Every structure is written in structure tokens, then in C-alpha cells.
Coordinates of C-alpha atoms and ligand atoms in Angstrom, one line a residue:
M22 CA 157.2 9.2 -42.2
K23 CA 155.4 11.3 -39.6
L24 CA 156.8 11.0 -36.1
L25 CA 155.0 12.5 -33.1
I26 CA 156.9 12.8 -29.8
V27 CA 155.3 13.4 -26.4
G28 CA 157.7 15.2 -24.0
G29 CA 160.5 17.5 -25.0
V30 CA 163.2 17.1 -22.4
A31 CA 165.8 14.3 -22.0
G32 CA 164.3 11.3 -23.9
G33 CA 162.0 13.2 -26.2
A34 CA 164.5 15.8 -27.4
S35 CA 167.3 13.2 -27.8
A36 CA 165.0 11.1 -30.0
A37 CA 163.8 14.1 -32.1
A38 CA 167.4 15.2 -32.9
R39 CA 168.5 11.7 -33.7
A40 CA 165.5 11.0 -35.9
R41 CA 166.2 14.2 -37.8
R42 CA 169.9 13.2 -38.3
L43 CA 168.7 9.9 -39.7
S44 CA 165.9 11.2 -41.8
E45 CA 165.8 14.6 -43.5
D46 CA 162.4 13.7 -44.9
A47 CA 160.6 12.8 -41.8
E48 CA 157.9 15.1 -40.4
I49 CA 158.7 15.4 -36.7
I50 CA 156.5 17.1 -34.2
M51 CA 157.5 17.3 -30.6
F52 CA 154.9 18.3 -28.0
E53 CA 155.9 19.7 -24.6
R54 CA 153.4 20.6 -22.0
G55 CA 155.7 23.1 -20.3
P56 CA 157.2 26.3 -21.8
D57 CA 160.7 24.9 -22.1
V58 CA 162.3 22.0 -23.9
S59 CA 165.5 20.2 -23.3
F60 CA 166.3 21.9 -20.0
A61 CA 168.8 20.7 -17.4
N62 CA 166.7 19.1 -14.7
C63 CA 169.9 17.9 -13.1
G64 CA 171.2 21.4 -12.7
L65 CA 168.1 22.7 -10.9
P66 CA 169.4 22.3 -7.3
Y67 CA 172.5 24.2 -8.1
Y68 CA 170.5 27.2 -9.4
V69 CA 168.7 27.3 -6.0
G70 CA 172.1 27.6 -4.3
G71 CA 173.6 30.0 -6.8
E72 CA 176.3 27.8 -8.1
I73 CA 174.6 28.1 -11.4
A74 CA 174.0 31.8 -11.3
E75 CA 172.1 32.4 -14.6
R76 CA 168.7 30.8 -15.2
K77 CA 169.4 30.7 -19.0
K78 CA 172.3 28.3 -18.5
L79 CA 169.7 25.7 -17.5
L80 CA 168.2 25.8 -21.0
V81 CA 170.4 23.3 -22.9
T82 CA 168.6 24.3 -26.1
T83 CA 165.6 26.3 -27.2
P84 CA 162.6 25.6 -29.3
E85 CA 164.0 28.1 -31.9
L86 CA 167.3 26.2 -32.2
L87 CA 165.5 22.9 -32.6
R88 CA 163.4 24.5 -35.3
T89 CA 166.2 26.1 -37.3
R90 CA 169.0 23.5 -36.8
F91 CA 166.9 20.3 -36.7
K92 CA 163.8 21.4 -38.7
L93 CA 161.6 20.1 -35.9
D94 CA 158.1 21.3 -35.3
V95 CA 158.3 22.1 -31.6
R96 CA 155.0 22.8 -29.9
T97 CA 155.5 24.0 -26.3
R98 CA 152.7 24.7 -23.8
T99 CA 150.9 21.9 -25.7
S100 CA 149.7 18.8 -24.1
V101 CA 148.9 15.5 -25.8
E102 CA 145.6 14.4 -24.2
A103 CA 144.8 11.0 -25.7
I104 CA 145.9 8.4 -28.2
D105 CA 143.5 6.8 -30.7
R106 CA 145.5 3.8 -31.7
S107 CA 143.1 2.4 -34.3
A108 CA 143.0 5.7 -36.2
K109 CA 146.7 6.4 -35.4
K110 CA 145.9 9.9 -34.1
V111 CA 146.5 11.9 -31.0
R112 CA 144.3 14.5 -29.4
V113 CA 146.2 17.7 -28.7
R114 CA 145.4 20.7 -26.5
D115 CA 147.1 24.1 -26.9
L116 CA 147.3 25.1 -23.3
V117 CA 147.5 28.8 -24.1
S118 CA 144.5 29.1 -26.4
G119 CA 142.6 26.1 -25.1
R120 CA 142.2 24.9 -28.7
E121 CA 142.0 21.2 -29.2
Y122 CA 142.9 19.4 -32.4
E123 CA 144.0 16.0 -33.8
E124 CA 147.3 15.0 -35.2
A125 CA 147.9 11.8 -37.2
Y126 CA 151.1 9.7 -36.8
D127 CA 152.9 6.9 -38.5
K128 CA 155.1 6.4 -35.4
L129 CA 154.5 7.8 -31.9
L130 CA 157.1 8.1 -29.2
L131 CA 156.1 8.6 -25.6
A132 CA 158.7 10.4 -23.4
P133 CA 156.5 11.9 -20.7
G134 CA 158.9 11.3 -17.8
A135 CA 157.8 10.8 -14.2
A136 CA 156.0 13.1 -11.8
P137 CA 157.2 13.7 -8.3
L138 CA 155.0 12.0 -5.7
R139 CA 152.7 14.1 -3.6
P140 CA 150.8 11.8 -1.3
P141 CA 147.5 13.0 0.2
I142 CA 148.9 14.0 3.5
P143 CA 146.6 16.4 5.4
G144 CA 147.6 19.9 4.6
I145 CA 149.6 19.0 1.5
E146 CA 147.9 21.8 -0.5
L147 CA 149.1 24.5 1.9
P148 CA 151.3 27.2 0.3
G149 CA 155.0 26.6 0.7
I150 CA 155.0 22.9 -0.1
F151 CA 156.7 22.2 -3.4
T152 CA 158.2 19.4 -5.5
L153 CA 161.0 20.0 -7.9
R154 CA 160.9 18.8 -11.5
N155 CA 161.1 21.8 -13.9
L156 CA 162.1 25.5 -14.2
Q157 CA 158.8 26.7 -12.9
D158 CA 159.2 24.6 -9.8
V159 CA 162.7 25.9 -9.3
D160 CA 161.6 29.5 -9.8
R161 CA 159.0 29.1 -6.9
I162 CA 161.6 27.5 -4.6
K163 CA 164.3 30.1 -5.4
E164 CA 161.9 32.9 -4.9
R165 CA 161.2 31.7 -1.4
A166 CA 164.9 31.2 -0.7
D167 CA 165.5 34.7 -1.9
Q168 CA 162.8 36.1 0.5
G169 CA 165.0 35.6 3.6
L170 CA 164.0 31.9 4.2
K171 CA 165.2 30.8 7.6
Q172 CA 164.3 27.1 7.7
V173 CA 163.6 24.5 5.1
V174 CA 162.4 20.9 5.5
L175 CA 163.3 18.4 2.8
L176 CA 161.1 15.3 2.8
G177 CA 162.9 12.3 1.5
G178 CA 166.6 11.5 1.7
G179 CA 167.3 10.7 -1.9
F180 CA 169.6 12.3 -4.5
I181 CA 167.5 15.4 -5.1
S182 CA 166.9 16.2 -1.4
L183 CA 170.6 15.9 -0.6
E184 CA 171.6 18.1 -3.5
L185 CA 169.1 20.6 -2.4
A186 CA 170.3 20.3 1.2
E187 CA 173.8 21.3 0.1
N188 CA 172.5 24.3 -1.8
F189 CA 170.3 25.5 1.1
V190 CA 173.2 25.1 3.5
R191 CA 175.4 27.2 1.2
R192 CA 172.8 30.0 1.5
G193 CA 172.9 29.8 5.3
I194 CA 169.4 28.3 5.6
A195 CA 168.8 25.9 8.5
T196 CA 168.1 22.6 6.7
T197 CA 166.3 19.4 7.9
V198 CA 166.1 16.2 5.9
V199 CA 163.4 13.8 6.9
E200 CA 163.6 10.2 5.6
K201 CA 161.1 7.5 6.5
N202 CA 163.5 4.7 6.0
N203 CA 166.4 4.1 8.3
Q204 CA 168.7 5.0 5.4
I205 CA 169.3 7.8 3.1
L206 CA 170.1 7.1 -0.6
T207 CA 168.2 3.9 -0.6
P208 CA 169.7 2.4 -3.9
F209 CA 173.0 2.2 -1.9
D210 CA 173.8 -0.4 0.7
P211 CA 173.2 1.1 4.1
E212 CA 176.8 1.0 5.4
M213 CA 178.1 2.9 2.4
T214 CA 175.9 5.8 3.3
T215 CA 177.5 6.2 6.7
P216 CA 180.2 8.7 5.6
I217 CA 177.5 10.8 3.9
V218 CA 175.3 10.8 7.1
E219 CA 178.4 11.9 9.1
H220 CA 179.1 14.6 6.5
L221 CA 175.6 15.9 6.6
A222 CA 176.1 16.4 10.4
T223 CA 179.4 18.2 10.0
K224 CA 177.8 20.5 7.4
G225 CA 175.0 21.4 9.8
V226 CA 172.2 19.5 8.2
T227 CA 169.7 17.9 10.6
L228 CA 168.8 14.4 9.5
L229 CA 165.8 12.6 10.9
L230 CA 165.8 9.0 9.9
G231 CA 162.9 6.6 10.3
Q232 CA 160.4 9.4 10.5
A233 CA 157.8 10.7 8.0
A234 CA 155.5 13.7 7.6
E235 CA 152.0 12.9 8.9
S236 CA 150.4 16.3 8.3
F237 CA 151.2 20.0 7.7
E238 CA 149.8 22.9 9.7
Q239 CA 149.8 26.6 8.7
T240 CA 151.2 29.1 11.2
A241 CA 151.4 32.9 11.1
D242 CA 154.9 32.8 9.6
G243 CA 154.9 29.6 7.7
L244 CA 154.2 25.9 8.3
I245 CA 154.7 23.2 10.8
V246 CA 155.6 19.7 9.5
C247 CA 154.1 17.2 11.9
L248 CA 156.1 13.9 11.9
N249 CA 154.8 10.5 12.9
S250 CA 157.4 10.5 15.7
G251 CA 155.6 13.5 17.3
K252 CA 158.2 16.0 16.3
R253 CA 156.9 19.3 15.0
L254 CA 159.2 21.1 12.6
P255 CA 158.6 24.8 12.0
T256 CA 159.6 26.0 8.5
Q257 CA 158.7 28.4 5.7
L258 CA 159.4 25.9 2.9
V259 CA 158.9 22.2 2.3
V260 CA 160.3 20.4 -0.7
M261 CA 159.1 16.9 -1.3
G262 CA 161.6 14.5 -2.8
I263 CA 160.1 11.2 -1.9
G264 CA 160.2 9.6 -5.3
V265 CA 158.5 9.7 -8.7
R266 CA 155.7 8.0 -10.6
P267 CA 155.8 7.3 -14.3
E268 CA 153.5 9.5 -16.3
N269 CA 151.6 6.7 -17.8
N270 CA 148.1 8.1 -18.2
L271 CA 148.2 8.3 -22.0
A272 CA 149.5 4.8 -22.2
V273 CA 147.0 3.3 -19.7
D274 CA 144.1 5.1 -21.4
A275 CA 145.2 3.8 -24.8
G276 CA 145.3 0.2 -23.4
L277 CA 149.1 -0.1 -23.7
E278 CA 150.7 -2.7 -21.4
V279 CA 151.9 -1.1 -18.2
A280 CA 153.9 -2.8 -15.4
P281 CA 152.4 -3.1 -11.8
R282 CA 154.8 -0.3 -10.6
G283 CA 153.5 1.9 -13.4
G284 CA 156.3 1.8 -16.0
I285 CA 155.2 1.5 -19.6
R286 CA 156.2 -2.0 -20.9
V287 CA 158.6 -2.0 -23.8
N288 CA 160.6 -4.7 -25.6
E289 CA 164.3 -4.5 -26.3
F290 CA 163.7 -2.2 -29.3
L291 CA 161.8 0.2 -26.9
Q292 CA 158.5 -0.6 -28.6
T293 CA 155.4 -0.7 -26.5
S294 CA 152.7 -3.4 -26.8
D295 CA 151.6 -1.4 -29.9
P296 CA 154.4 -1.8 -32.5
D297 CA 153.9 1.8 -33.8
I298 CA 154.3 3.3 -30.4
Y299 CA 157.6 3.6 -28.7
A300 CA 158.4 4.8 -25.2
V301 CA 161.5 5.9 -23.3
G302 CA 162.8 7.5 -20.2
D303 CA 161.5 7.7 -16.7
A304 CA 158.1 6.6 -17.9
I305 CA 159.1 3.0 -18.9
E306 CA 160.0 -0.3 -17.2
V307 CA 163.4 -1.5 -18.2
K308 CA 165.5 -4.6 -17.9
D309 CA 168.0 -4.5 -15.1
F310 CA 171.3 -5.0 -16.9
V311 CA 172.8 -7.3 -14.2
S312 CA 169.9 -9.4 -13.0
G313 CA 167.7 -9.2 -16.2
D314 CA 164.7 -8.5 -13.9
P315 CA 162.2 -5.7 -14.8
T316 CA 162.8 -2.5 -12.9
Q317 CA 162.3 1.3 -13.1
V318 CA 165.3 3.6 -13.0
P319 CA 164.7 7.3 -13.4
L320 CA 168.0 8.6 -14.6
A321 CA 169.1 11.1 -17.3
G322 CA 171.7 8.9 -19.0
P323 CA 169.4 6.0 -19.7
A324 CA 166.6 8.4 -20.9
N325 CA 169.0 10.1 -23.3
R326 CA 170.3 6.8 -24.7
Q327 CA 166.9 5.3 -25.0
G328 CA 165.7 8.3 -26.9
R329 CA 168.5 7.8 -29.4
I330 CA 167.9 4.1 -29.7
A331 CA 164.1 4.5 -30.1
A332 CA 164.8 7.0 -33.0
D333 CA 167.2 4.5 -34.6
N334 CA 164.5 1.8 -34.5
I335 CA 161.8 4.2 -35.7
C336 CA 164.0 5.2 -38.6
G337 CA 164.6 1.6 -39.6
R338 CA 167.9 0.7 -37.8
A339 CA 167.3 -2.3 -35.5
V340 CA 169.1 -1.4 -32.3
K341 CA 168.5 -3.2 -29.0
Y342 CA 168.6 -1.5 -25.6
R343 CA 170.8 -3.5 -23.3
G344 CA 169.1 -2.6 -20.1
T345 CA 169.8 -0.2 -17.3
Q346 CA 172.7 -0.6 -14.8
G347 CA 171.7 2.1 -12.4
T348 CA 175.0 4.0 -12.5
A349 CA 174.4 7.0 -10.3
I350 CA 176.4 9.6 -8.4
L351 CA 175.8 12.2 -5.8
G352 CA 178.1 15.1 -5.0
F353 CA 177.6 16.4 -1.5
F354 CA 179.9 19.4 -0.7
D355 CA 183.4 17.8 -1.2
K356 CA 182.2 14.2 -0.8
T357 CA 181.0 11.8 -3.5
A358 CA 178.9 8.7 -3.4
A359 CA 178.5 6.6 -6.5
M360 CA 177.3 3.2 -7.5
T361 CA 176.7 0.9 -10.4
G362 CA 175.0 -2.4 -10.9
A363 CA 173.5 -4.6 -8.2
S364 CA 173.6 -3.7 -4.6
E365 CA 174.2 -6.2 -1.8
K366 CA 170.6 -5.7 -0.5
S367 CA 169.0 -6.2 -4.0
L368 CA 170.9 -9.4 -4.3
R369 CA 169.9 -10.6 -0.8
R370 CA 166.3 -9.7 -1.6
A371 CA 166.5 -11.8 -4.8
N372 CA 168.3 -14.6 -2.9
R373 CA 171.1 -14.5 -5.4
P374 CA 174.6 -15.6 -4.4
F375 CA 177.4 -13.1 -4.1
R376 CA 180.6 -12.2 -2.3
K377 CA 181.9 -8.7 -1.5
V378 CA 185.1 -6.9 -0.5
Y379 CA 185.8 -3.5 0.7
V380 CA 189.0 -1.5 0.2
H381 CA 189.8 1.9 1.6
P382 CA 192.6 3.3 -0.6
A383 CA 193.7 6.9 -1.2
H384 CA 192.6 8.4 -4.5
H385 CA 196.2 8.9 -5.6
A386 CA 199.7 8.1 -4.3
G387 CA 199.7 8.8 -0.5
Y388 CA 203.1 10.5 -0.8
Y389 CA 201.8 13.1 -3.2
P390 CA 200.0 16.1 -1.4
G391 CA 196.3 16.0 -1.2
A392 CA 195.5 12.3 -1.3
E393 CA 191.9 11.8 -0.3
Q394 CA 190.6 8.5 1.1
M395 CA 187.7 6.5 -0.3
T396 CA 185.8 3.3 0.4
L397 CA 185.2 1.0 -2.5
K398 CA 182.9 -2.0 -2.3
I399 CA 182.7 -4.5 -5.1
I400 CA 180.2 -7.3 -5.3
F401 CA 180.8 -10.3 -7.4
H402 CA 179.7 -13.9 -8.1
P403 CA 181.1 -16.3 -5.5
E404 CA 182.3 -18.8 -8.1
T405 CA 183.0 -17.1 -11.4
G406 CA 184.1 -13.8 -9.9
K407 CA 181.9 -11.9 -12.4
L408 CA 181.4 -8.3 -11.2
L409 CA 177.8 -7.7 -10.2
G410 CA 178.0 -4.2 -8.6
A411 CA 180.2 -1.6 -7.1
Q412 CA 179.7 1.3 -4.7
G413 CA 182.1 4.1 -3.7
V414 CA 182.1 6.9 -1.2
G415 CA 184.8 9.4 -0.3
G416 CA 186.4 12.4 -1.8
A417 CA 188.1 12.9 -5.1
G418 CA 188.5 10.0 -7.5
V419 CA 185.3 8.0 -6.6
D420 CA 183.6 9.0 -9.8
K421 CA 186.5 7.7 -12.0
R422 CA 186.6 4.3 -10.2
I423 CA 182.9 3.8 -10.3
D424 CA 182.9 4.6 -14.0
V425 CA 185.7 2.1 -14.7
L426 CA 183.7 -0.5 -12.7
A427 CA 180.5 0.4 -14.6
V428 CA 182.3 -0.4 -17.9
A429 CA 183.7 -3.6 -16.4
I430 CA 180.2 -4.7 -15.5
Q431 CA 179.0 -3.8 -18.9
A432 CA 181.8 -5.8 -20.5
G433 CA 181.0 -8.8 -18.3
M434 CA 184.4 -8.7 -16.6
T435 CA 185.5 -10.6 -13.4
V436 CA 187.5 -9.6 -10.4
F437 CA 190.4 -11.3 -12.0
D438 CA 190.2 -8.8 -14.8
L439 CA 190.3 -6.0 -12.3
E440 CA 193.7 -7.3 -11.0
E441 CA 195.0 -7.0 -14.6
M442 CA 193.6 -3.6 -15.5
E443 CA 196.2 -1.2 -16.7
L444 CA 195.0 2.3 -15.7
S445 CA 196.7 5.6 -16.1
Y446 CA 199.1 6.5 -13.3
A447 CA 201.2 9.5 -12.2
P448 CA 201.2 10.4 -8.5
Q449 CA 198.7 13.2 -8.7
Y450 CA 196.1 10.9 -10.5
G451 CA 196.4 7.4 -9.0
S452 CA 198.6 4.7 -7.7
A453 CA 200.8 2.1 -9.4
K454 CA 198.3 -0.3 -7.8
D455 CA 195.1 1.6 -8.5
P456 CA 192.1 1.2 -6.1
I457 CA 190.5 -0.8 -8.9
N458 CA 193.5 -3.2 -8.9
M459 CA 193.4 -3.3 -5.1
A460 CA 189.8 -4.3 -5.1
G461 CA 190.6 -7.0 -7.7
F462 CA 193.6 -8.3 -5.7
V463 CA 191.5 -8.7 -2.5
A464 CA 188.5 -10.3 -4.3
G465 CA 190.7 -12.5 -6.4
G466 CA 192.7 -13.6 -3.4
L467 CA 189.4 -14.4 -1.6
L468 CA 188.2 -16.5 -4.5
R469 CA 191.5 -18.3 -4.8
G470 CA 191.3 -19.2 -1.1
D471 CA 194.4 -17.2 -0.2
H472 CA 192.7 -15.5 2.7
P473 CA 189.3 -16.6 4.1
Q474 CA 187.2 -13.6 4.8
V475 CA 184.5 -13.0 7.4
D476 CA 182.2 -10.1 7.0
V477 CA 182.2 -7.7 9.9
E478 CA 178.4 -7.6 10.2
E479 CA 178.4 -11.4 10.4
V480 CA 180.7 -11.1 13.4
L481 CA 178.6 -8.4 15.0
A482 CA 175.4 -10.3 14.4
T483 CA 176.7 -13.5 16.2
P484 CA 175.8 -13.8 19.9
E485 CA 178.8 -12.7 22.0
N486 CA 179.5 -16.1 23.5
Q487 CA 179.7 -17.7 20.0
R488 CA 181.9 -15.0 18.4
P489 CA 185.3 -16.0 17.1
F490 CA 188.5 -14.8 18.9
I491 CA 188.8 -11.3 17.6
L492 CA 192.4 -10.4 17.0
D493 CA 193.4 -6.7 16.3
V494 CA 196.8 -6.6 14.6
R495 CA 197.2 -2.9 14.5
T496 CA 199.6 -0.9 16.6
V497 CA 198.9 -0.3 20.3
N498 CA 198.1 3.4 19.6
E499 CA 195.6 2.5 16.8
F500 CA 194.0 0.0 19.2
S501 CA 193.7 2.5 22.0
E502 CA 191.9 5.0 19.7
G503 CA 189.1 2.5 19.1
H504 CA 188.6 -1.2 18.4
I505 CA 186.0 -3.9 17.9
P506 CA 184.6 -4.8 21.4
D507 CA 186.3 -7.8 23.0
A508 CA 189.2 -7.7 20.5
V509 CA 192.7 -8.6 21.7
N510 CA 195.6 -6.5 20.4
I511 CA 198.7 -8.2 19.1
P512 CA 200.4 -5.9 16.6
I513 CA 201.3 -7.6 13.4
D514 CA 205.1 -7.1 13.9
E515 CA 204.9 -9.1 17.2
L516 CA 202.5 -11.8 15.9
R517 CA 205.0 -14.5 15.1
S518 CA 206.6 -14.3 18.5
R519 CA 203.2 -14.2 20.4
L520 CA 201.4 -17.0 18.6
G521 CA 201.0 -18.9 21.9
E522 CA 198.5 -16.2 23.1
I523 CA 196.0 -17.1 20.5
P524 CA 193.6 -20.0 21.3
R525 CA 193.9 -23.0 19.0
D526 CA 190.5 -24.3 19.8
R527 CA 188.6 -21.3 18.5
E528 CA 188.0 -19.6 15.1
V529 CA 190.1 -16.5 14.9
A530 CA 188.9 -13.3 13.1
A531 CA 191.9 -11.0 12.5
Y532 CA 191.6 -7.4 11.5
C533 CA 193.6 -4.2 11.0
Q534 CA 192.6 -0.8 9.8
V535 CA 191.7 -1.5 6.2
G536 CA 192.4 -5.2 5.7
Q537 CA 196.0 -5.4 4.5
R538 CA 197.7 -6.2 7.7
G539 CA 194.8 -8.5 8.6
Y540 CA 195.5 -10.3 5.3
L541 CA 199.1 -10.8 6.3
A542 CA 198.1 -12.0 9.8
T543 CA 195.7 -14.4 8.2
R544 CA 198.5 -15.9 6.1
I545 CA 200.8 -16.2 9.1
L546 CA 198.2 -17.8 11.3
Q547 CA 196.9 -20.1 8.6
Q548 CA 200.4 -21.4 8.0
A549 CA 200.8 -21.9 11.8
G550 CA 197.8 -24.2 11.7
L551 CA 195.1 -21.9 13.1
S552 CA 191.6 -21.6 11.7
V553 CA 191.5 -17.9 10.8
S554 CA 189.6 -15.4 8.7
N555 CA 190.4 -11.8 7.8
V556 CA 187.6 -9.3 8.8
G557 CA 186.8 -7.8 5.4
G558 CA 187.8 -4.2 5.0
G559 CA 189.1 -4.0 8.6
Y560 CA 188.2 -1.5 11.3
K561 CA 187.1 1.1 8.7
T562 CA 184.4 -1.2 7.5
Y563 CA 183.5 -2.0 11.1
K564 CA 182.9 1.7 11.6
L565 CA 180.6 1.9 8.5
W566 CA 178.5 -1.0 9.9
R567 CA 178.6 0.0 13.5
C568 CA 176.7 3.2 12.7
Q569 CA 174.0 1.1 11.0
M570 CA 173.8 -1.9 13.4
I571 CA 174.7 -0.5 16.8
D572 CA 174.7 3.3 17.1
R573 CA 171.1 3.4 15.9
Ligands
LIG13 P1 161.6 14.4 -18.5 O1 162.9 14.9 -18.6 O2 160.9 14.6 -17.2 O3 160.7 15.0 -19.6 C1 159.4 14.6 -19.8 C2 158.6 15.8 -20.3 O4 157.4 15.4 -20.9 C3 158.2 16.8 -19.3 O5 158.8 18.1 -19.5 C4 156.7 16.9 -19.3 O6 156.2 18.2 -19.2 C5 156.4 16.4 -20.7 N1 155.1 15.8 -20.8 C6 154.6 14.8 -20.0 N2 153.4 14.4 -20.4 C7 153.1 15.2 -21.5 C8 152.0 15.3 -22.4 N3 150.9 14.5 -22.2 N4 152.0 16.2 -23.4 C9 153.1 17.0 -23.6 N5 154.2 16.9 -22.8 C10 154.2 16.0 -21.8 N6 169.3 12.2 -13.4 C11 170.6 11.8 -13.4 O7 171.0 10.9 -14.1 N7 171.5 12.6 -12.8 C12 171.2 13.7 -12.1 O8 172.0 14.4 -11.5 C13 169.8 14.0 -12.0 N8 169.4 15.1 -11.3 C14 168.1 15.5 -11.3 C15 167.7 16.6 -10.5 C16 166.4 16.9 -10.5 C17 165.9 18.2 -9.7 C18 165.4 16.2 -11.2 C19 164.0 16.6 -11.3 C20 165.8 15.1 -12.0 C21 167.1 14.7 -12.0 N9 167.6 13.6 -12.7 C22 168.9 13.2 -12.7 C23 166.6 12.7 -13.4 C24 166.5 13.0 -14.8 O9 166.3 14.4 -15.0 C25 165.4 12.2 -15.5 O10 165.7 10.9 -15.4 C26 165.3 12.6 -17.0 O11 165.0 13.9 -17.2 C27 164.1 11.7 -17.6 O12 163.9 12.1 -18.9 P2 162.5 11.9 -19.6 O13 162.6 12.4 -21.0 O14 162.0 10.5 -19.4 O15 161.5 12.8 -18.7

């Protein structure tokens, strides 16, 4: 069997190595347009900042190693230009010599990735405006940073821009992030990004939301980024991180089926509309693991797994790709934001039913030094309790919880399973009731009807004269430091003796700091015959939403 692979990084190199392990006899040729194969795209921002000090550490493997250890024919600086499906051949161009030739295949795997977007904004071709995808890009960016760069503008508020922001700030470079939406990290729900927005400010990053670059102008010492808001940002370097587009030219020209958003269409065996051509990675359309809908998710984990699965199928093992869950994580200085599965906004858009709860636990036992607080949001089916998605933001321990929840989603578990999960515990690692259990308890209790819950944004969106009686059951001190407008403070320990102060002819929305005392208050008031709900996630969740709904 002769296997040709287009693209030699995440998906392509994984497929090549796997195919070799499964077949010593196969002839495997891997074409890569650039000079490097299997490099660490995900490490590039940290090379700019100096956290990864040596460039060679970004080379996960080399063409030489792939040749000797895996007996692969690796052709770098070589571009595949066209596919002739009827003759089962590709046209190849050696980018160094310019020589063109043909190569026949039995099976062809497309792993060409996705290219960063560079929209035709006036001035986009000026020097100093870059995108970041490979080592050559990072060399150019780092060279500028090394030349005494003063100001950088990062267009787009996604993962790559925020990782770069951290690294420029570490180098003492004034950093501005411009995002055209009203939210950074758009796969997340907006309120979950509030702590990261606040953290950006404390780290000295200027964040401009709801604004976009309209044009670029050259000046004597750099560039001006002109925004549609009228702002003019002087800078010496612009990095565009506004999204990617599947590299589908080969597929389109060869008449393979391609989705409207550009992803190459594949079946569950990662076969394109031509059974002898497979495709993987950022270039393909995948099935959303939770909803089953088609989607595009440019992430390294899925690309690597797909490469492996495609090689299995090419080598005669029938293996299905389950779909992509979108498990993603951002480290930003000492904060972490991570998510898996469906977001609240994607479910709303698709008009799918869900419930959600928030918990704000410490990452390990509070009595042990160094406990860091996190916010976990879980989203689940309102009847079955099946987990649909989870998001976390905070300090240490967010990664571990989201990974556990990612597995729970993959296993089809419910919030009731989270209540039962037995997770490792010693005080420096977790709590006897782990944040995962806590989220399960709150969600399970909600579905069992133990404590009706009202979402804080629902309260805020209700006209003031129709809002429930808002009861704050925290201490007087906590109340005086900030509370939901119009709330009345009756501390939980006085609640039983002050029941008469609460109107019986109105709905009551009780809240505390994180939801726990609000839950107790709900139980007390319910049993006293009042119509009451707990404000989900308490005042901390209110503060997440306030920033999104009121402060802006
Ligand atoms: P790629 O890795 O992009 O490889 C495709 C290769 O194909 C390219 O090198 C290209 O030159 C080559 N190619 C294209 N067309 C041809 C052709 N016609 N002929 C020959 N060669 C061709 N993901 C995460 O999950 N976590 C992270 O932390 C993370 N950080 C990232 C940081 C940065 C700066 C970047 C750029 C990406 C990051 N990603 C991250 C995304 C991740 O790198 C991609 O999802 C993954 O690399 C996709 O793998 P792929 O094989 O589909 O494409």
C-alpha cells in the first residue's frame, strides 16, 4: 500500500507514525510545505515570551528521526498542488528547486490544517502586521520583540491572542487586545470570561471590546491601527488572531465535498466523499460530540487523535471517530479558564433545553494553606440530568475538574453520577466533597426539587417593579461590602426569628455569597410556606453577570 500524506504537523505526523506501526510494508510519503515537521504550534507564544528559551525545544521531532525510526519518506519544503482522483495521483512541487512531479497513491490523507484569517483591511500588507501559525511566523514576531518593541496590538481576543498578551506583558511591552465582539474567548459563556477580563486589567493589558480594526497606517516609527470606534492605536507590531480558515483548496479543486464553513466533509471513519482519500485536523468538519451537529473545532488533541484513527482505517482497522467535544484550556498568568462540551449560548442558539448551576469552591481544603478559589459551571439536561457541558475559571485545580467533567460527558454521565464520584483527596489536593461532587449536589438537588433556583440574569432582566423580593442572607458586613440592588438583608442565623419581615404575597429570591446559605434559606422559607427560589451561585455569580449585563 502506498500512502501519501499532505501536511506534516499534528494530524499528518500522527497518522504517518501510526500507519508505520501498523504496517512495516507500506510506502509512506509525508509532504510538508514548510521546513519543519511535527513542531509545537501550541508552544509558540511561550517562545515569544522566553518561557520556552530554546527554539529547538519547539521541534517535537525532526524529519531525520521520522526517516530513521519510522522509515518515513519525509519531504519538507514540498507542496502538494493538485489531486487527480481518477488517476489516483497528486502533483507535487519542490519549493526549493521549483521542480514539479507526480506521485501515485493507493490512499491519500489530507492534513493541511487551517490558515489564520487575514481579511482585506486597507493597509494589511504593511510591514509589522503578522499572523502566528509556524516557526517562521514566530521568528518574525520574536525578532520584532527583541528589537526593543514598545507597543503591540493583538487583534482578536481568542486563545492565541491572550497567550501572546501574557508573553508580551512578561517582556514589559505595552499590550492592547482588540476584540470585535463584546466578549473575549467566544467559545465560553460571557459571564465565565469576567474573571479573565478583570485579570487582564490587573496585569496591565488594555482590552478594547466591541471594536475592530478598520485600516492600518504607516508612521515614521511603526503603524497606527485605526479602529471603527475612531480610536487610533500607535504600535510597532500587530498580530492578527481573529480565527482560522480550513486549508481546503486541494479538496475543493478535486471536487471533494466541503461544508459551507469550509471544512472538508468526512464520515465517521474520517473518509472524504472519495473513499480513498481521508482527511483530519483543522481542515475538516466534525460532529459535535454533544449535539451531533456538524462543527469545526481547530484543536491539537482532536487533530492528533483523528490522525491516529485515519491511519487505523487506512491500514484496515475499522475505527470510528466519536466526534469533538471542544475541550479547551487557557492559562493566563496564574489563572486558568477551561471548558468542555456545549456552552449555554450554543444550547440557547440551538433552542435546546438545559439547566445550569454554578459553584465557587476552593481547589483544595480551605484549612490547608494556599487554597485558590474557582468558579465551576455545569450545564445539564433539565429532565435526565445528563451532563452537556462544563466551564471553569479560577486558579489551581480548574484543569483537573474540567478534565474529569470531560470524561463524564464522554461517558454519558448525569449530575447524579457527579454526586457519587469518588475522587482522590488529601487536603493539599482537594476536599472530601470535591468541587465536582459539590456541583453534582447542587444540580441533583435542583432536579429533585429540593431547592428551586432562579438564575441571576433572569432576575436582572426582569423589570424592577416585577422583580421578586430579593433577600440577602449573608452577614451585615458582607452585605455592606456590596449587594444586589434592592436586596433586603436578613442574615441566615436570624432568618427563623424574622420571618414576619418577608412578604408572603410575593415571590422571594434568596441569595448568599456562593449559594450554600441561600439553599438553607430556601429550605427554611419553603417549609414556612413561602414561595422562594435560591439565586443560583449567589452574589459571586451575580458579579460575573453584572460585568456583562450592567457595567458595559
Ligand atoms: P497543522 O498542525 O496546522 O499542520 C498542517 C500542515 O500542513 C502545515 O504545516 C502546512 O504547512 C501543511 N500544508 C498545508 N497544505 C499543504 C500542502 N498543500 N502541501 C504540503 N503541506 C501542506 N490547540 C490546542 O489544542 N491547544 C493549544 O494550546 C493550542 N495552541 C496553539 C497555539 C498556536 C500559536 C497555534 C497556531 C495553534 C494552537 N493550537 C492549539 C491549535 C493546534 O495547533 C491545531 O489545532 C493543530 O496543529 C491542527 O493540526 P493539523 O495537523 O490539522 O494542522
